[in-house]
Coordinates of C-alpha atoms and ligand atoms in Angstrom, one line a residue:
X1 CA 13.3 38.0 35.6
X2 CA 14.3 38.8 32.2
X3 CA 16.3 42.0 32.7
X4 CA 17.4 44.1 29.8
X5 CA 20.6 42.2 28.9
X6 CA 23.8 43.5 27.4
X7 CA 22.9 42.3 23.9
X8 CA 23.0 45.4 21.6
X9 CA 20.0 47.5 22.3
X10 CA 21.1 50.7 20.6
X11 CA 20.5 54.1 22.0
X12 CA 17.0 55.5 22.2
X13 CA 16.4 59.2 22.7
X14 CA 12.9 58.4 24.2
X15 CA 13.7 55.8 26.7
X16 CA 10.7 55.2 29.0
X17 CA 12.7 54.2 32.1
X18 CA 10.0 55.6 34.3
X19 CA 7.4 53.0 33.3
X20 CA 7.0 50.3 36.0
X21 CA 8.5 47.1 35.0
X22 CA 6.4 44.0 35.9
X23 CA 8.3 41.2 37.7
X24 CA 8.8 38.0 35.6
X25 CA 7.7 39.7 32.5
X26 CA 8.9 38.0 29.3
X27 CA 12.1 39.6 28.0
X28 CA 10.6 40.6 24.6
X29 CA 7.9 42.5 26.4
X30 CA 10.3 44.2 28.8
X31 CA 12.5 45.2 26.0
X32 CA 9.6 46.7 24.1
X33 CA 9.0 49.0 27.1
X34 CA 12.5 50.2 26.7
X35 CA 12.0 50.8 22.9
X36 CA 8.8 52.7 23.7
X37 CA 7.9 55.2 21.0
X38 CA 10.4 53.9 18.4
X39 CA 8.7 52.6 15.2
X40 CA 8.2 48.8 15.4
X41 CA 6.0 48.4 12.3
X42 CA 5.9 50.5 9.1
X43 CA 2.8 49.5 7.3
X44 CA 1.1 51.0 4.2
X45 CA -1.7 52.3 6.5
X46 CA 0.7 53.9 9.1
X47 CA 3.3 53.4 11.6
X48 CA 3.1 51.6 14.9
X49 CA 5.4 52.1 17.9
X50 CA 6.5 49.5 20.4
X51 CA 4.2 51.2 23.0
X52 CA 1.2 50.7 20.7
X53 CA 2.1 47.0 20.5
X54 CA 2.3 46.8 24.2
X55 CA -1.0 48.5 24.7
X56 CA -2.8 46.4 22.1
X57 CA -1.3 43.2 23.2
X58 CA -2.5 43.9 26.8
X59 CA -6.0 44.3 25.5
X60 CA -5.7 41.0 23.4
X61 CA -4.4 39.3 26.6
X62 CA -7.4 40.6 28.6
X63 CA -9.9 39.4 26.0
X64 CA -8.4 36.0 25.8
X65 CA -8.2 35.7 29.6
X66 CA -11.9 36.6 30.2
X67 CA -12.4 35.6 33.9
X68 CA -9.2 33.6 34.2
X69 CA -6.0 34.7 35.7
X70 CA -3.7 32.7 33.3
X71 CA -4.3 30.7 30.2
X72 CA -1.9 28.1 31.6
X73 CA -0.6 27.1 28.1
X74 CA -4.0 26.9 26.4
X75 CA -3.4 26.9 22.6
X76 CA -4.6 30.0 20.7
X77 CA -4.3 30.0 16.9
X78 CA -3.6 32.9 14.7
X79 CA -4.5 33.4 11.1
X80 CA -3.4 36.9 10.3
X81 CA -0.9 38.3 7.8
X82 CA 2.3 39.9 9.0
X83 CA 1.6 43.3 10.5
X84 CA 0.4 45.1 13.6
X85 CA -2.5 42.8 14.4
X86 CA -0.2 39.6 14.0
X87 CA 2.4 40.9 16.5
X88 CA -0.3 42.3 19.0
X89 CA -2.0 38.9 18.9
X90 CA 1.3 36.9 19.3
X91 CA 2.3 39.0 22.2
X92 CA -1.2 39.0 23.7
X93 CA -1.3 35.3 23.7
X94 CA 2.1 35.1 25.3
X95 CA 1.2 37.8 28.0
X96 CA -1.9 35.8 28.9
X97 CA 0.2 32.6 29.4
X98 CA -1.1 30.8 26.3
X99 CA 0.7 29.0 23.5
X100 CA 0.8 30.7 20.1
X101 CA -0.2 28.5 17.1
X102 CA 0.2 30.5 13.9
X103 CA -1.7 29.1 10.9
X104 CA -0.8 29.2 7.2
X105 CA -2.8 31.7 5.2
X106 CA -2.6 29.4 2.2
X107 CA -3.9 26.3 4.1
X108 CA -7.1 24.6 2.9
X109 CA -9.9 24.0 5.3
X110 CA -9.0 20.4 5.9
X111 CA -5.4 21.4 6.6
X112 CA -6.6 24.1 9.1
X113 CA -8.9 21.5 10.7
X114 CA -6.0 19.1 11.2
X115 CA -3.7 21.8 12.8
X116 CA -6.5 23.1 15.0
X117 CA -7.5 19.7 16.2
X118 CA -4.0 18.2 16.6
X119 CA -2.9 21.1 18.7
X120 CA -6.3 21.2 20.6
X121 CA -6.7 24.9 20.1
X122 CA -9.4 26.6 22.2
X123 CA -9.6 29.9 20.4
X124 CA -8.7 31.4 17.0
X125 CA -7.8 35.0 16.3
X126 CA -8.2 35.6 12.6
X127 CA -8.1 38.5 10.1
X128 CA -11.6 39.6 9.0
X129 CA -10.9 38.5 5.4
X130 CA -10.5 34.9 6.7
X131 CA -14.1 34.9 8.0
X132 CA -15.6 32.8 5.2
X133 CA -12.9 30.2 5.5
X134 CA -13.0 29.8 9.3
X135 CA -16.5 30.7 10.7
X136 CA -18.1 27.4 9.9
X137 CA -15.0 25.4 10.9
X138 CA -14.7 27.1 14.3
X139 CA -18.5 26.4 14.9
X140 CA -18.1 22.8 14.0
X141 CA -15.0 22.4 16.2
X142 CA -16.6 24.5 19.1
X143 CA -13.8 27.1 19.0
X144 CA -14.0 30.6 20.1
X145 CA -13.4 33.0 17.1
X146 CA -12.2 36.6 17.5
X147 CA -11.5 38.9 14.6
X148 CA -8.3 40.9 14.9
X149 CA -9.6 44.1 13.4
X150 CA -12.5 44.1 15.7
X151 CA -10.2 44.3 18.8
X152 CA -10.0 47.9 19.7
X153 CA -8.4 49.7 22.5
X154 CA -11.8 49.6 24.4
X155 CA -12.3 45.9 23.7
X156 CA -11.4 44.7 27.3
X157 CA -10.8 46.5 30.6
X158 CA -7.2 46.5 31.7
X159 CA -6.5 43.6 34.0
X160 CA -3.4 42.2 35.8
X161 CA -1.5 39.7 33.5
X162 CA 0.1 36.6 34.8
X163 CA 3.8 36.0 35.4
X164 CA 5.0 33.7 32.6
X165 CA 8.2 31.8 33.5
X166 CA 10.7 31.3 30.6
X167 CA 10.5 27.5 30.7
X168 CA 6.8 27.6 29.9
X169 CA 5.6 26.5 26.4
X170 CA 5.3 29.5 24.0
X171 CA 4.7 28.3 20.5
X172 CA 3.7 25.3 18.3
X173 CA 4.9 25.4 14.7
X174 CA 3.7 22.6 12.4
X175 CA 6.4 21.0 10.3
X176 CA 6.1 18.2 7.7
X177 CA 8.5 15.4 7.9
X178 CA 8.8 11.6 7.5
X179 CA 5.5 11.1 9.2
X180 CA 2.4 11.2 7.0
X181 CA 0.9 14.2 9.0
X182 CA 2.7 17.3 10.2
X183 CA 4.0 17.4 13.7
X184 CA 3.7 20.3 16.1
X185 CA 7.2 21.6 17.2
X186 CA 6.9 23.1 20.7
X187 CA 9.3 25.8 21.8
X188 CA 9.5 27.5 25.3
X189 CA 10.0 31.1 25.8
X190 CA 13.5 30.3 26.8
X191 CA 14.1 28.5 23.5
X192 CA 12.8 31.4 21.6
X193 CA 14.9 33.8 23.4
X194 CA 18.0 31.7 22.8
X195 CA 17.3 31.5 19.1
X196 CA 16.9 35.2 18.9
X197 CA 19.9 36.2 21.0
X198 CA 22.2 33.9 18.9
X199 CA 21.2 35.7 15.7
X200 CA 21.2 39.2 17.2
X201 CA 24.7 38.6 18.3
X202 CA 26.0 36.9 15.1
X203 CA 24.4 39.3 12.6
X204 CA 24.8 42.4 14.8
X205 CA 21.2 43.4 14.9
X206 CA 20.8 47.2 15.8
X207 CA 17.9 49.4 16.8
X208 CA 18.3 51.4 13.6
X209 CA 17.8 48.3 11.3
X210 CA 14.9 48.3 8.9
X211 CA 13.8 45.1 7.3
X212 CA 10.9 43.9 5.0
X213 CA 8.8 41.0 6.1
X214 CA 7.3 39.1 3.2
X215 CA 7.7 35.5 4.3
X216 CA 4.9 33.3 5.5
X217 CA 4.1 34.0 9.2
X218 CA 3.7 30.3 10.4
X219 CA 7.4 29.4 9.9
X220 CA 10.5 30.1 11.9
X221 CA 12.2 32.0 9.1
X222 CA 9.6 34.9 9.2
X223 CA 8.7 34.5 12.9
X224 CA 12.2 34.3 14.5
X225 CA 14.9 35.4 12.0
X226 CA 12.9 38.5 10.8
X227 CA 10.1 39.5 13.2
X228 CA 11.5 38.5 16.6
X229 CA 15.1 39.5 16.0
X230 CA 13.7 43.0 14.9
X231 CA 11.4 43.3 17.8
X232 CA 14.1 42.3 20.3
X233 CA 16.5 44.9 18.9
X234 CA 14.1 47.8 18.7
X235 CA 14.3 47.8 14.9
X236 CA 11.6 48.4 12.3
X237 CA 9.8 45.8 10.2
X238 CA 7.9 46.6 7.0
X239 CA 5.3 43.9 6.5
X240 CA 3.8 42.7 3.1
X241 CA 0.9 40.3 2.9
X242 CA 3.1 38.2 0.6
X243 CA 6.2 38.5 -1.6
X244 CA 5.0 41.0 -4.1
X245 CA 7.9 42.0 -6.4
X246 CA 6.8 45.4 -7.6
X247 CA 6.1 47.2 -4.3
X248 CA 9.1 45.5 -2.7
X249 CA 11.5 46.6 -5.5
X250 CA 10.1 50.2 -5.2
X251 CA 11.1 50.3 -1.6
X252 CA 14.5 48.7 -2.3
X253 CA 15.1 51.5 -4.8
X254 CA 14.1 54.1 -2.2
X255 CA 16.9 52.7 0.0
X256 CA 14.2 51.7 2.6
X257 CA 16.0 48.8 4.3
X258 CA 19.3 47.8 5.9
X259 CA 18.6 44.1 6.1
X260 CA 17.0 41.6 3.7
X261 CA 16.3 38.0 4.5
X262 CA 14.8 35.5 1.9
X263 CA 14.8 32.0 0.6
X264 CA 16.8 31.1 -2.5
X265 CA 13.7 31.0 -4.8
X266 CA 13.3 34.7 -4.0
X267 CA 16.8 35.5 -5.1
X268 CA 16.3 33.5 -8.3
X269 CA 13.2 35.5 -9.0
X270 CA 14.9 38.8 -8.2
X271 CA 17.7 37.9 -10.7
X272 CA 15.2 36.9 -13.3
X273 CA 13.4 40.3 -12.9
X274 CA 16.5 42.4 -12.7
X275 CA 18.6 41.1 -15.6
X276 CA 16.2 42.1 -18.4
X277 CA 15.2 45.4 -16.9
X278 CA 16.0 48.7 -18.5
X279 CA 19.4 50.0 -17.3
X280 CA 18.2 53.2 -15.5
X281 CA 15.4 51.5 -13.5
X282 CA 17.7 48.6 -12.7
X283 CA 20.5 50.8 -11.4
X284 CA 18.2 52.5 -8.8
X285 CA 17.2 49.0 -7.4
X286 CA 20.7 47.6 -7.5
X287 CA 21.9 50.7 -5.5
X288 CA 19.2 49.9 -3.0
X289 CA 20.4 46.3 -2.6
X290 CA 24.0 47.4 -2.6
X291 CA 23.4 49.9 0.3
X292 CA 22.0 47.2 2.7
X293 CA 24.3 46.1 5.4
X294 CA 23.4 42.4 5.2
X295 CA 21.4 40.1 2.9
X296 CA 20.8 36.6 4.1
X297 CA 19.6 33.4 2.3
X298 CA 18.3 30.3 4.0
X299 CA 15.6 27.6 4.5
X300 CA 17.0 25.7 1.4
X301 CA 20.2 25.4 -0.4
X302 CA 21.5 28.4 -2.2
X303 CA 23.1 27.3 -5.5
X304 CA 26.7 28.7 -5.7
X305 CA 25.7 30.1 -9.1
X306 CA 23.0 32.1 -7.6
X307 CA 25.3 33.4 -4.9
X308 CA 27.8 34.5 -7.6
X309 CA 25.3 36.0 -10.0
X310 CA 23.8 38.0 -7.1
X311 CA 27.3 39.3 -6.2
X312 CA 28.2 40.4 -9.7
X313 CA 24.8 42.0 -10.1
X314 CA 24.6 43.9 -6.8
X315 CA 28.0 43.6 -5.2
X316 CA 26.3 42.0 -2.1
X317 CA 27.8 38.8 -0.9
X318 CA 24.8 36.8 0.4
X319 CA 25.2 35.3 3.8
X320 CA 24.0 31.7 3.7
X321 CA 22.9 30.0 6.9
X322 CA 21.2 26.7 7.9
X323 CA 18.3 26.2 10.3
X324 CA 15.3 24.1 11.1
X325 CA 12.0 24.6 13.0
X326 CA 13.2 22.3 15.8
X327 CA 16.5 24.1 16.5
X328 CA 16.2 27.7 15.2
X329 CA 19.3 28.6 13.3
X330 CA 22.3 26.3 13.7
X331 CA 25.1 27.3 11.2
X332 CA 25.9 30.5 9.5
X333 CA 28.6 32.1 7.2
X334 CA 30.3 35.0 8.9
X335 CA 29.0 38.5 9.1
X336 CA 32.5 39.8 9.3
X337 CA 34.5 37.2 7.5
X338 CA 34.3 34.6 4.8
X339 CA 30.9 33.9 3.1
X340 CA 31.6 30.8 1.0
X341 CA 29.3 30.0 -1.9
X342 CA 27.8 26.6 -1.5
X343 CA 28.5 26.4 2.3
X344 CA 26.5 27.2 5.4
X345 CA 29.4 28.3 7.6
X346 CA 30.1 27.5 11.2
X347 CA 28.1 26.9 14.4
X348 CA 26.2 30.1 15.6
X349 CA 26.8 31.4 19.2
X350 CA 25.7 28.9 21.8
X351 CA 24.8 26.2 19.2
X352 CA 26.7 23.0 19.5
X353 CA 26.9 20.9 16.3
X354 CA 28.3 17.4 15.7
X355 CA 28.3 15.0 12.8
X356 CA 27.6 11.3 13.2
X357 CA 28.2 8.6 10.6
X358 CA 25.6 6.2 9.4
X359 CA 27.1 3.5 11.7
X360 CA 26.8 5.9 14.6
X361 CA 30.4 7.0 14.9
X362 CA 31.3 10.6 15.8
X363 CA 33.0 12.3 12.9
X364 CA 36.1 14.2 13.9
X365 CA 37.9 14.6 10.6
X366 CA 37.1 17.0 7.7
X367 CA 35.7 15.8 4.4
X368 CA 33.7 12.9 5.9
X369 CA 29.9 13.1 5.7
X370 CA 27.6 12.6 8.6
X371 CA 24.2 13.6 10.1
X372 CA 24.0 17.0 11.6
X373 CA 23.1 16.8 15.3
X374 CA 22.4 19.8 17.4
X375 CA 22.4 20.7 21.1
X376 CA 21.9 24.0 22.8
X377 CA 19.3 26.2 24.5
X378 CA 17.5 27.0 21.3
X379 CA 16.6 23.4 20.6
X380 CA 12.8 22.7 20.9
X381 CA 11.1 21.0 23.9
X382 CA 9.1 18.4 22.2
X383 CA 6.7 17.4 19.4
X384 CA 3.2 18.1 20.7
X385 CA 1.5 15.0 22.1
X386 CA 4.2 12.8 20.5
X387 CA 6.5 11.6 23.2
X388 CA 7.7 8.6 21.2
X389 CA 8.6 10.6 18.2
X390 CA 10.3 13.2 20.4
X391 CA 12.4 10.5 22.1
X392 CA 13.5 9.0 18.8
X393 CA 14.5 12.3 17.5
X394 CA 17.2 12.7 20.0
X395 CA 20.6 10.8 20.3
X396 CA 21.9 11.2 23.8
X397 CA 20.5 14.7 24.2
X398 CA 21.5 15.8 20.6
X399 CA 18.7 16.5 18.1
X400 CA 19.0 14.5 15.0
X401 CA 18.2 16.8 12.0
X402 CA 18.3 14.1 9.3
X403 CA 20.4 16.5 7.2
X404 CA 23.9 15.2 6.0
X405 CA 26.9 17.6 5.9
X406 CA 30.7 17.6 5.7
X407 CA 33.1 20.0 7.1
X408 CA 35.5 21.4 4.5
X409 CA 38.3 23.8 5.6
X410 CA 36.3 24.6 8.7
X411 CA 32.9 25.3 6.9
X412 CA 29.9 23.0 6.8
X413 CA 28.5 22.0 3.5
X414 CA 25.1 20.4 3.3
X415 CA 25.1 17.3 1.1
X416 CA 21.4 16.3 1.3
X417 CA 18.9 14.6 3.5
X418 CA 18.7 11.1 4.8
X419 CA 15.1 10.8 3.9
X420 CA 14.0 11.1 0.2
X421 CA 10.4 11.7 1.4
X422 CA 11.2 15.2 2.5
X423 CA 10.9 17.8 -0.3
X424 CA 12.0 21.4 0.0
X425 CA 10.1 23.6 -2.5
X426 CA 10.6 27.3 -2.5
X427 CA 11.7 27.1 1.2
X428 CA 8.7 25.0 2.3
X429 CA 9.4 21.6 3.7
X430 CA 6.9 19.1 2.3
X431 CA 6.2 15.5 3.1
X432 CA 5.9 13.3 0.1
X433 CA 3.9 10.8 2.2
X434 CA 1.3 13.5 3.1
X435 CA 0.9 14.4 -0.5
X436 CA 0.6 10.8 -1.6
X437 CA -2.1 10.3 1.1
X438 CA -4.1 13.1 -0.3
X439 CA -3.7 12.1 -4.0
X440 CA -4.8 8.5 -3.1
X441 CA -8.3 9.9 -2.4
X442 CA -8.6 10.8 -6.1
X443 CA -11.0 8.3 -7.6
X444 CA -8.8 7.7 -10.7
X445 CA -5.6 7.0 -8.8
X446 CA -4.8 3.5 -7.7
X447 CA -1.2 3.9 -6.6
X448 CA 1.1 6.9 -6.5
X449 CA 4.7 7.9 -5.5
X450 CA 5.6 11.6 -4.9
X451 CA 9.2 12.7 -5.3
X452 CA 11.0 16.1 -5.5
X453 CA 12.8 16.7 -8.8
X454 CA 15.6 19.2 -9.1
X455 CA 14.1 22.7 -10.3
X456 CA 16.0 25.9 -11.0
X457 CA 13.3 28.1 -9.4
X458 CA 11.8 26.0 -6.6
X459 CA 14.9 24.0 -5.6
X460 CA 12.7 20.9 -5.9
X461 CA 9.4 20.5 -7.7
X462 CA 6.7 18.2 -6.3
X463 CA 6.2 15.5 -8.9
X464 CA 3.8 12.5 -8.9
X465 CA 4.0 9.2 -10.6
X466 CA 0.6 7.5 -10.6
X467 CA -1.0 4.2 -11.6
X468 CA -4.6 4.7 -12.7
X469 CA -7.6 2.7 -12.1
X470 CA -8.6 0.6 -15.2
X471 CA -10.2 2.7 -17.8
X472 CA -9.3 6.1 -16.1
X473 CA -7.5 9.1 -17.6
X474 CA -5.9 11.9 -15.7
X475 CA -4.2 15.1 -16.8
X476 CA -1.9 17.3 -14.7
X477 CA -4.4 20.1 -15.1
X478 CA -7.3 18.0 -13.9
X479 CA -5.2 16.7 -10.9
X480 CA -4.2 20.2 -9.9
X481 CA -7.7 21.5 -10.1
X482 CA -9.0 18.6 -8.0
X483 CA -6.2 19.1 -5.4
X484 CA -7.0 22.9 -4.8
X485 CA -9.5 22.2 -1.9
X486 CA -7.4 19.5 -0.3
X487 CA -3.8 20.7 -0.5
X488 CA -2.1 24.2 -0.1
X489 CA -1.1 25.3 -3.5
X490 CA 2.6 24.8 -3.0
X491 CA 2.0 21.1 -2.2
X492 CA 0.1 20.4 -5.4
X493 CA 2.2 18.4 -8.0
X494 CA 3.9 20.5 -10.7
X495 CA 4.6 17.3 -12.7
X496 CA 2.6 14.2 -13.4
X497 CA 3.7 10.9 -14.9
X498 CA 1.1 8.1 -15.6
X499 CA 2.8 4.7 -15.4
X500 CA 1.7 1.1 -15.7
X501 CA 3.4 0.2 -12.5
X502 CA 5.6 1.8 -9.9
X503 CA 9.2 0.4 -9.5
X504 CA 9.4 -1.7 -6.2
X505 CA 12.0 -3.7 -4.5
X506 CA 11.9 -7.3 -3.5
X507 CA 9.9 -6.4 -0.4
X508 CA 7.3 -4.7 -2.6
X509 CA 8.3 -1.2 -1.3
X510 CA 8.3 1.6 -3.9
X511 CA 11.9 2.6 -4.7
X512 CA 11.8 6.3 -4.9
X513 CA 15.2 6.8 -6.5
X514 CA 13.9 4.7 -9.4
X515 CA 10.8 6.9 -9.5
X516 CA 13.0 10.0 -9.9
X517 CA 14.7 8.2 -12.8
X518 CA 11.3 7.5 -14.4
X519 CA 10.9 11.3 -14.8
Ligands
MLC601 C1 4.2 29.5 -4.4 N1 4.1 28.5 -5.3 C2 4.8 27.5 -4.9 C3 5.6 27.9 -3.9 N2 5.2 29.2 -3.5 N3 5.1 26.3 -5.5 C4 6.0 25.5 -5.0 N4 6.7 25.8 -3.9 C5 6.5 27.0 -3.4 N5 7.2 27.4 -2.2 C6 3.1 28.5 -6.5 C7 1.8 28.7 -6.0 O1 1.1 27.5 -5.6 C8 1.1 29.3 -7.2 O2 0.8 28.3 -8.1 C9 2.3 30.1 -7.8 O3 3.4 29.5 -7.3 C10 2.3 31.5 -7.5 O4 1.9 31.7 -6.1 P1 2.3 32.9 -5.3 O5 1.7 32.8 -4.0 O6 2.1 34.2 -6.1 O7 3.9 32.7 -5.1 P2 4.9 33.5 -4.5 O8 4.2 34.5 -3.5 O9 5.8 34.1 -5.5 O10 5.7 32.5 -3.5 C11 7.0 32.1 -3.7 C12 7.7 32.3 -2.4 C13 7.0 31.5 -1.3 C14 9.1 31.8 -2.7 C15 7.7 33.8 -2.0 O11 6.9 30.2 -1.7 C16 7.6 31.7 0.1 O12 7.3 32.6 0.7 N6 8.4 30.7 0.5 C17 9.1 30.8 1.8 C18 8.7 29.7 2.7 C19 9.4 29.8 4.0 O13 9.3 30.8 4.6 N7 9.9 28.8 4.4 C20 10.7 28.7 5.7 C21 10.4 27.5 6.4 S1 11.4 27.5 8.0 P3 -0.6 28.5 -9.0 O14 -0.7 27.1 -9.7 O15 -1.7 28.7 -8.1 O16 -0.3 29.5 -9.9 C22 12.8 26.7 7.5 C23 14.0 26.8 8.5 C24 14.9 27.7 8.1 O17 13.0 26.3 6.4 O18 16.1 27.3 7.9 O19 14.6 28.8 7.7
AMP602 P1 11.9 23.3 8.2 O1 11.7 21.9 8.7 O2 10.8 23.8 7.4 O3 12.3 24.1 9.3 O4 13.1 23.1 7.2 C1 14.4 22.8 7.8 C2 15.2 22.3 6.7 O5 15.5 23.1 5.6 C3 16.5 21.6 7.2 O6 16.4 20.4 7.8 C4 17.3 21.6 5.9 O7 17.0 20.4 5.2 C5 16.8 22.7 5.1 N1 17.6 23.9 5.1 C6 17.6 25.0 5.8 N2 18.6 25.9 5.4 C7 19.3 25.3 4.5 C8 20.4 25.7 3.8 N3 21.0 26.8 3.9 N4 20.9 24.7 2.8 C9 20.3 23.6 2.6 N5 19.2 23.2 3.4 C10 18.7 24.0 4.2

């Protein structure tokens, strides 16, 4: 049983110790009982306590279960922005014994269809404003569809909930990679708990922490690093439907938050916004940032120049960390100690990291590059329905990340990725192969090669080199318009180059480094 463990839980004046605890209840839920009336979510339309989350998630669980006693790892998808309904749905699925499959709010209908069918979802819980997008799709796929806002406290009678062992599957997150379609990364409750505990310990999460949540809620950064760490600690999240500068800066100026976690693109944008601002307005905002106890950057490389500009602007030394959907967070600069610009720090608690050279040798010395390999309780269980890919992703029990790093004076520095077909744009991991497959459906495109070009704002910008069918013409604008129904907007190429032919090697394979040079 997941007892309240000694990880910092803070002191609560309104501890509900009298409430009966349920044997074998998930730790996150057991801890929420302890946090009781504390504010879990501060939303524009009101505050919600941990107790309200417990009550509503029990209703969601009852609704999902219908006449069953346990969902036994049935997949339930969720298409809801960050907020009370999202958390109540997530917890409801978990408490009913299901697997939580969060979907991207910016996904197109074909992208949603792929995720729903690949993970063999049986039910979708969506926000009402997604009805137009999902109603016909759910009918076609034969899925049960529930609308989150229609789930009220009277929606289902209270019923006993199943015991859910920590080694059961809890979540599937879709991640793009070196395969042409995204893969479902399966984590168990124990994996998730290990990921949370490692961060709570390293960054000293406390019950009085307050953090904004503006990241997409189908990725680990928003789900684990922000939401789950906060809920574990009894802290308060303030959700935003998306990263909306103006209301976020107003709250920063009001001194609303103690923590801030974002991707490098967001820090670039904040610098671009703050620098030209009138002094008096800027000072208020800067005081808000300066007063936070910790600001973290991750999901993509933070240029040292951005780290330094942010420090000279706000006095805050950003803490950069490295992670991946499959492992949670792996490396981090120190909360109390050095935060080195351009480096990602050291292994987090209970995460083992090793570097392996291309020839398969373990790297023991500093300054020699190798692939980051990871082992530990936070490492995922498997890729959903892909046993071969899962097996190939491990080297003797160590997960192969495909990222290359060196150790310099004790700190890891990321040098790049083994595969040129993976693009990181604004923190999203994109597969060049997946985008190429979509673009090849365009009637004017005969061949195409997609690459990521260095970009100040996005880190890398999706760029397509294409060979057209005889007599065809294609502009970037027309291609972007055509792509809207097929690709999430952040996957759509930002640059287009029409060429006579693509550079190929002697085997006829497109040489991507030469495509980068063409641009
Ligand atoms: C938005 N746009 C992007 C983009 N985000 N283009 C490329 N890459 C992106 N990431 C485009 C839109 O398509 C749109 O184009 C225009 O920018 C404005 O859209 P927007 O929705 O208003 O943008 P904005 O809300 O400002 O989004 C920027 C952002 C967002 C940085 C806030 O991209 C974001 O939330 N990124 C974080 C992703 C994330 O959480 N990754 C973590 C993965 S887990 P147009 O043409 O329509 O105008 C992981 C592990 C780990 O990596 O270590 O954490
Ligand atoms: P995802 O698959 O979306 O979880 O993205 C994980 C990938 O993001 C890693 O494999 C890295 O390539 C990249 N990443 C995460 N954090 C950092 C960082 N601090 N610096 C460089 N790359 C990072």
